[in-house]
Amino acid sequence: MSTGTDPLAPLAELPGVSESVAEVRKAVDRLYGHRVMRRRAAEVTAESAIRGARASAALAGADWPLEEVRRRSDFSAGPDERTVGGALRISAEAGQLLSVWRTSPLQVLARLHLLAAGDGAESAGRPRRGDEPAEELFPVELAPAEGVAAPTGPAAAAPADLPGAELAAAPSGQEVAARLDQLAQLLAARAGTVGSGVPALVVAAVVHGELLALRPFASHNGLVARAAQRIVLIAEGLDPKAICPAEVGLVELGTAAYRGALAGYLSGTPDGVARWIRHCGLALQLGVRESTAVCEAMQRGMV
């Protein structure tokens, strides 16, 4: 087994990242220690899955109320229905892909896209080729949720100060193939690194950011990237029961902040990458807050 340095280790030392990691860890540990988790953990996981799927679909342009997502049974009628259906399918299967993720992350990404696009969709599960274009990442603007106070602390400062930032065009299919291979090699190198100590938040944010940067598929790249982040958080042991829906936090912070943080990541500068990791941390803390509220409702007998 290799004892080399984890290639992601330097990112954990970027400004504000260690504080963000500590705050996320504290919030997640508090949620896992909630008394409801001793008896009804599976229900909290199921509720997190549907809320995360609803939020991811909203970021992809299908902003449905949670109760509408619960009520529907047919998700084939139109584009919004198919988007919500794809998000639900991904959410239902993501936890079953852990063993494959550890050995073949590209196979998992193809599966996630197949789930998102549907079996009959053209190019489902296949990365873009040549000059094949990718759909817009942020088809709708979601404003920050009213009355939602973002978590405070050193890591919460300036999660994204580029709210109107324009994102660079998606790379060509040829570049996508090369960079997907690089991502797979990076993850494989991490798997062979003993005791690197690189936080799960950092790994998840990098996978999330790289997939949004590459937009490897012709469609549904946001759904795939957010699902991949969730898989990493499970696989890395930060959220093994998948009860922390970071997608909910991304919606609450708004798409302008999401786009701005991503622009920071795409800049490749230390401050920009740190900003992106902190934004992912804030979203995860808000996801923890969402599931904590679910636990409290269960404890009061309201769910």
Coordinates of C-alpha atoms in Angstrom, one line a residue:
M1 CA 0.0 0.0 0.0
S2 CA 1.2 3.5 -0.8
T3 CA 2.1 5.9 1.9
G4 CA 2.5 8.9 -0.4
T5 CA 1.0 12.3 0.0
D6 CA -2.7 12.6 -0.9
P7 CA -2.9 14.9 -3.9
L8 CA -5.8 16.8 -2.3
A9 CA -3.9 17.4 0.9
P10 CA -2.9 21.0 0.0
L11 CA -6.5 22.0 -0.4
A12 CA -7.3 21.3 3.2
E13 CA -4.8 24.1 4.1
L14 CA -6.5 26.8 2.0
P15 CA -8.0 29.9 3.8
G16 CA -11.0 29.1 5.9
V17 CA -11.2 25.5 4.9
S18 CA -10.1 23.9 8.2
E19 CA -12.7 26.1 10.0
S20 CA -15.4 25.0 7.6
V21 CA -14.4 21.4 8.0
A22 CA -14.6 21.7 11.8
E23 CA -18.0 23.4 11.7
V24 CA -19.4 20.8 9.3
R25 CA -18.0 17.9 11.4
K26 CA -19.6 19.4 14.6
A27 CA -22.9 19.9 12.9
V28 CA -23.0 16.4 11.5
D29 CA -21.9 14.8 14.8
R30 CA -24.7 16.6 16.6
L31 CA -27.3 15.4 14.1
Y32 CA -26.1 11.8 14.3
G33 CA -26.3 12.0 18.1
H34 CA -30.0 13.1 18.0
R35 CA -32.1 10.6 20.0
V36 CA -34.4 10.0 17.0
M37 CA -31.5 8.6 15.1
R38 CA -31.3 5.6 17.6
R39 CA -34.8 4.4 16.6
R40 CA -35.8 5.9 13.3
A41 CA -32.5 6.4 11.3
A42 CA -33.9 4.7 8.2
E43 CA -36.9 7.1 8.1
V44 CA -34.5 10.1 8.4
T45 CA -32.5 8.7 5.5
A46 CA -35.6 8.3 3.4
E47 CA -36.7 11.8 4.2
S48 CA -33.3 13.2 3.4
A49 CA -33.3 11.4 0.1
I50 CA -36.6 12.9 -1.1
R51 CA -35.8 16.4 0.1
G52 CA -32.3 16.2 -1.5
A53 CA -33.8 15.0 -4.8
R54 CA -36.4 17.7 -4.8
A55 CA -33.8 20.4 -4.2
S56 CA -31.4 19.0 -6.9
A57 CA -34.3 19.0 -9.4
A58 CA -35.1 22.6 -8.4
L59 CA -31.5 23.6 -9.2
A60 CA -31.9 21.9 -12.5
G61 CA -35.0 23.9 -13.3
A62 CA -37.9 21.9 -11.9
D63 CA -38.7 23.7 -8.7
W64 CA -41.6 21.7 -7.3
P65 CA -43.0 21.9 -3.8
L66 CA -42.0 18.9 -1.7
E67 CA -45.6 17.7 -1.3
E68 CA -46.0 17.7 -5.1
V69 CA -43.0 15.5 -5.4
R70 CA -44.5 13.1 -2.8
R71 CA -47.9 13.1 -4.5
R72 CA -46.8 12.4 -8.1
S73 CA -46.5 8.9 -9.4
D74 CA -46.0 9.6 -13.1
F75 CA -42.8 11.4 -14.0
S76 CA -42.9 11.1 -17.8
A77 CA -45.3 13.8 -18.9
G78 CA -42.9 16.7 -19.6
P79 CA -39.4 18.0 -19.0
D80 CA -40.0 19.1 -15.4
E81 CA -41.5 15.7 -14.6
R82 CA -38.6 13.9 -16.2
T83 CA -36.1 16.0 -14.2
V84 CA -37.8 15.3 -10.9
G85 CA -38.1 11.6 -11.8
G86 CA -34.4 11.4 -12.6
A87 CA -33.5 13.1 -9.4
L88 CA -35.6 10.7 -7.4
R89 CA -34.1 7.7 -9.2
I90 CA -30.6 8.9 -8.5
S91 CA -31.4 9.5 -4.9
A92 CA -32.9 6.1 -4.5
E93 CA -29.9 4.2 -6.0
A94 CA -26.9 6.4 -4.9
G95 CA -26.2 4.5 -1.7
Q96 CA -26.1 1.2 -3.6
L97 CA -23.2 2.4 -5.8
L98 CA -20.6 2.7 -3.0
S99 CA -18.6 -0.4 -3.7
V100 CA -18.4 0.4 -7.5
W101 CA -17.5 4.0 -6.8
R102 CA -14.4 2.9 -4.9
T103 CA -13.1 0.9 -7.8
S104 CA -14.7 2.5 -10.9
P105 CA -16.0 6.0 -10.4
L106 CA -16.5 6.5 -14.1
Q107 CA -18.8 3.6 -14.2
V108 CA -20.9 5.1 -11.4
L109 CA -21.0 8.5 -13.2
A110 CA -22.4 6.7 -16.3
R111 CA -25.0 5.0 -14.2
L112 CA -26.0 8.2 -12.5
H113 CA -26.5 9.8 -15.9
L114 CA -28.5 6.9 -17.1
L115 CA -30.8 7.2 -14.1
A116 CA -31.1 11.0 -14.6
A117 CA -31.8 10.8 -18.3
G118 CA -33.9 7.7 -18.4
D119 CA -33.2 4.5 -20.3
G120 CA -34.7 5.7 -23.6
A121 CA -32.9 9.0 -23.7
E122 CA -30.4 9.6 -26.5
S123 CA -26.8 9.3 -25.3
A124 CA -27.9 8.3 -21.8
G125 CA -24.9 7.2 -19.8
R126 CA -22.4 8.3 -22.5
P127 CA -20.0 11.2 -22.1
R128 CA -20.1 14.0 -24.7
R129 CA -18.1 13.5 -27.9
G130 CA -16.4 16.0 -30.1
D131 CA -18.2 19.3 -30.1
E132 CA -21.4 17.9 -28.7
P133 CA -22.8 20.7 -26.4
A134 CA -23.9 20.5 -22.8
E135 CA -27.1 21.9 -21.4
E136 CA -27.0 25.0 -19.2
L137 CA -26.1 24.3 -15.6
F138 CA -28.3 26.9 -14.1
P139 CA -31.5 27.1 -16.2
V140 CA -33.4 29.0 -13.5
E141 CA -32.6 31.6 -10.9
L142 CA -33.4 30.6 -7.3
A143 CA -33.2 33.4 -4.8
P144 CA -31.9 32.7 -1.3
A145 CA -34.7 31.4 0.9
E146 CA -36.4 34.1 3.0
G147 CA -35.7 34.1 6.7
V148 CA -32.9 31.6 6.3
A149 CA -29.8 32.7 8.3
A150 CA -26.7 31.1 7.0
P151 CA -24.5 29.4 9.6
T152 CA -22.0 31.7 11.3
G153 CA -18.3 31.4 12.2
P154 CA -15.0 32.0 10.5
A155 CA -15.7 29.6 7.6
A156 CA -19.0 31.4 6.7
A157 CA -17.3 34.6 5.6
A158 CA -17.8 35.4 1.9
P159 CA -18.9 32.0 0.6
A160 CA -19.3 33.5 -2.9
D161 CA -18.6 37.1 -3.9
L162 CA -19.1 36.6 -7.6
P163 CA -22.9 36.4 -7.7
G164 CA -23.1 37.5 -11.4
A165 CA -20.2 35.6 -12.6
E166 CA -20.3 34.1 -16.1
L167 CA -19.0 30.5 -16.4
A168 CA -16.6 29.4 -19.1
A169 CA -18.0 27.3 -21.9
A170 CA -18.0 23.5 -21.3
P171 CA -14.8 21.9 -22.6
S172 CA -14.8 19.8 -25.7
G173 CA -15.7 16.1 -25.6
Q174 CA -12.1 15.2 -26.2
E175 CA -10.9 17.3 -23.2
V176 CA -13.8 15.8 -21.1
A177 CA -12.5 12.3 -21.7
A178 CA -9.0 13.2 -20.7
R179 CA -10.0 15.0 -17.6
L180 CA -12.5 12.3 -16.5
D181 CA -9.6 9.9 -16.7
Q182 CA -7.5 12.3 -14.6
L183 CA -10.3 12.5 -12.0
A184 CA -10.6 8.7 -11.9
Q185 CA -6.8 8.5 -11.4
L186 CA -6.9 11.1 -8.6
L187 CA -9.6 9.1 -6.8
A188 CA -7.6 5.9 -7.3
A189 CA -4.5 7.5 -5.9
R190 CA -6.4 8.6 -2.8
A191 CA -7.7 5.1 -2.4
G192 CA -4.1 3.9 -2.1
T193 CA -3.0 6.6 0.3
V194 CA -2.7 5.5 3.9
G195 CA -3.9 7.9 6.6
S196 CA -3.9 11.1 4.5
G197 CA -6.5 12.7 6.7
V198 CA -7.9 14.8 3.9
P199 CA -11.4 15.8 5.0
A200 CA -14.4 14.3 3.3
L201 CA -15.8 17.8 2.7
V202 CA -12.7 18.7 0.6
V203 CA -12.9 15.5 -1.5
A204 CA -16.6 15.9 -2.0
A205 CA -16.3 19.5 -3.0
V206 CA -13.6 18.7 -5.6
V207 CA -15.6 15.9 -7.2
H208 CA -18.7 18.2 -7.3
G209 CA -16.7 21.1 -8.7
E210 CA -14.8 19.1 -11.3
L211 CA -18.0 17.5 -12.7
L212 CA -19.7 20.9 -12.9
A213 CA -16.6 22.3 -14.6
L214 CA -16.5 19.4 -17.2
R215 CA -20.2 19.0 -17.8
P216 CA -19.3 15.5 -19.1
F217 CA -22.7 14.7 -20.4
A218 CA -25.0 16.4 -22.8
S219 CA -27.7 16.9 -20.1
H220 CA -28.3 16.5 -16.3
N221 CA -24.8 17.3 -15.3
G222 CA -26.0 19.2 -12.2
L223 CA -28.0 16.2 -11.0
V224 CA -25.0 13.9 -11.6
A225 CA -22.5 16.2 -9.9
R226 CA -24.6 16.7 -6.8
A227 CA -25.3 12.9 -6.5
A228 CA -21.6 12.2 -6.8
Q229 CA -20.9 14.6 -3.9
R230 CA -23.4 12.8 -1.8
I231 CA -21.8 9.4 -2.7
V232 CA -18.4 10.8 -1.6
L233 CA -19.7 12.1 1.7
I234 CA -21.1 8.6 2.4
A235 CA -18.0 6.7 1.2
E236 CA -15.6 9.0 3.1
G237 CA -17.5 8.4 6.3
L238 CA -18.8 11.9 7.0
D239 CA -22.4 11.0 6.3
P240 CA -22.6 7.2 6.2
K241 CA -26.4 7.1 6.6
A242 CA -27.0 9.8 3.9
I243 CA -29.0 12.1 6.2
C244 CA -27.4 15.4 5.4
P245 CA -29.0 16.8 2.1
A246 CA -26.5 19.4 0.9
E247 CA -28.7 20.0 -2.1
V248 CA -31.2 21.6 0.2
G249 CA -28.6 24.0 1.4
L250 CA -27.6 24.9 -2.1
V251 CA -31.2 25.9 -2.9
E252 CA -31.4 27.9 0.3
L253 CA -28.3 29.8 -0.5
G254 CA -29.5 30.5 -4.0
T255 CA -28.2 29.9 -7.5
A256 CA -26.4 33.2 -7.8
A257 CA -24.2 32.2 -4.9
Y258 CA -23.8 28.7 -6.3
R259 CA -22.7 30.0 -9.7
G260 CA -20.4 32.5 -8.0
A261 CA -18.7 29.9 -5.8
L262 CA -18.3 27.7 -8.9
A263 CA -16.7 30.5 -10.8
G264 CA -14.2 30.8 -7.9
Y265 CA -13.4 27.1 -8.3
L266 CA -13.0 27.4 -12.0
S267 CA -10.6 30.3 -11.6
G268 CA -8.1 27.8 -10.0
T269 CA -6.8 30.4 -7.6
P270 CA -6.3 29.4 -3.9
D271 CA -8.9 31.9 -2.8
G272 CA -11.4 30.8 -5.5
V273 CA -11.0 27.1 -4.7
A274 CA -11.3 27.8 -0.9
R275 CA -14.5 29.8 -1.6
W276 CA -16.0 26.9 -3.4
I277 CA -15.1 24.4 -0.6
R278 CA -16.6 26.8 2.0
H279 CA -19.7 27.2 0.0
C280 CA -20.1 23.4 -0.2
G281 CA -19.6 23.4 3.6
L282 CA -22.3 26.0 4.2
A283 CA -24.7 24.0 2.0
L284 CA -24.0 20.9 4.0
Q285 CA -24.6 22.7 7.3
L286 CA -27.9 23.9 6.0
G287 CA -28.7 20.3 5.0
V288 CA -27.9 19.2 8.5
R289 CA -30.3 21.9 9.8
E290 CA -33.0 20.5 7.5
S291 CA -32.6 17.0 8.8
T292 CA -32.4 18.2 12.4
A293 CA -35.8 19.8 11.9
V294 CA -37.1 16.5 10.5
C295 CA -35.8 14.7 13.6
E296 CA -37.4 17.3 15.9
A297 CA -40.8 16.8 14.1
M298 CA -40.5 13.0 14.5
Q299 CA -39.7 13.4 18.2
R300 CA -42.9 15.5 18.6
G301 CA -44.9 12.9 16.8
M302 CA -45.6 15.2 13.8
V303 CA -44.1 12.8 11.3

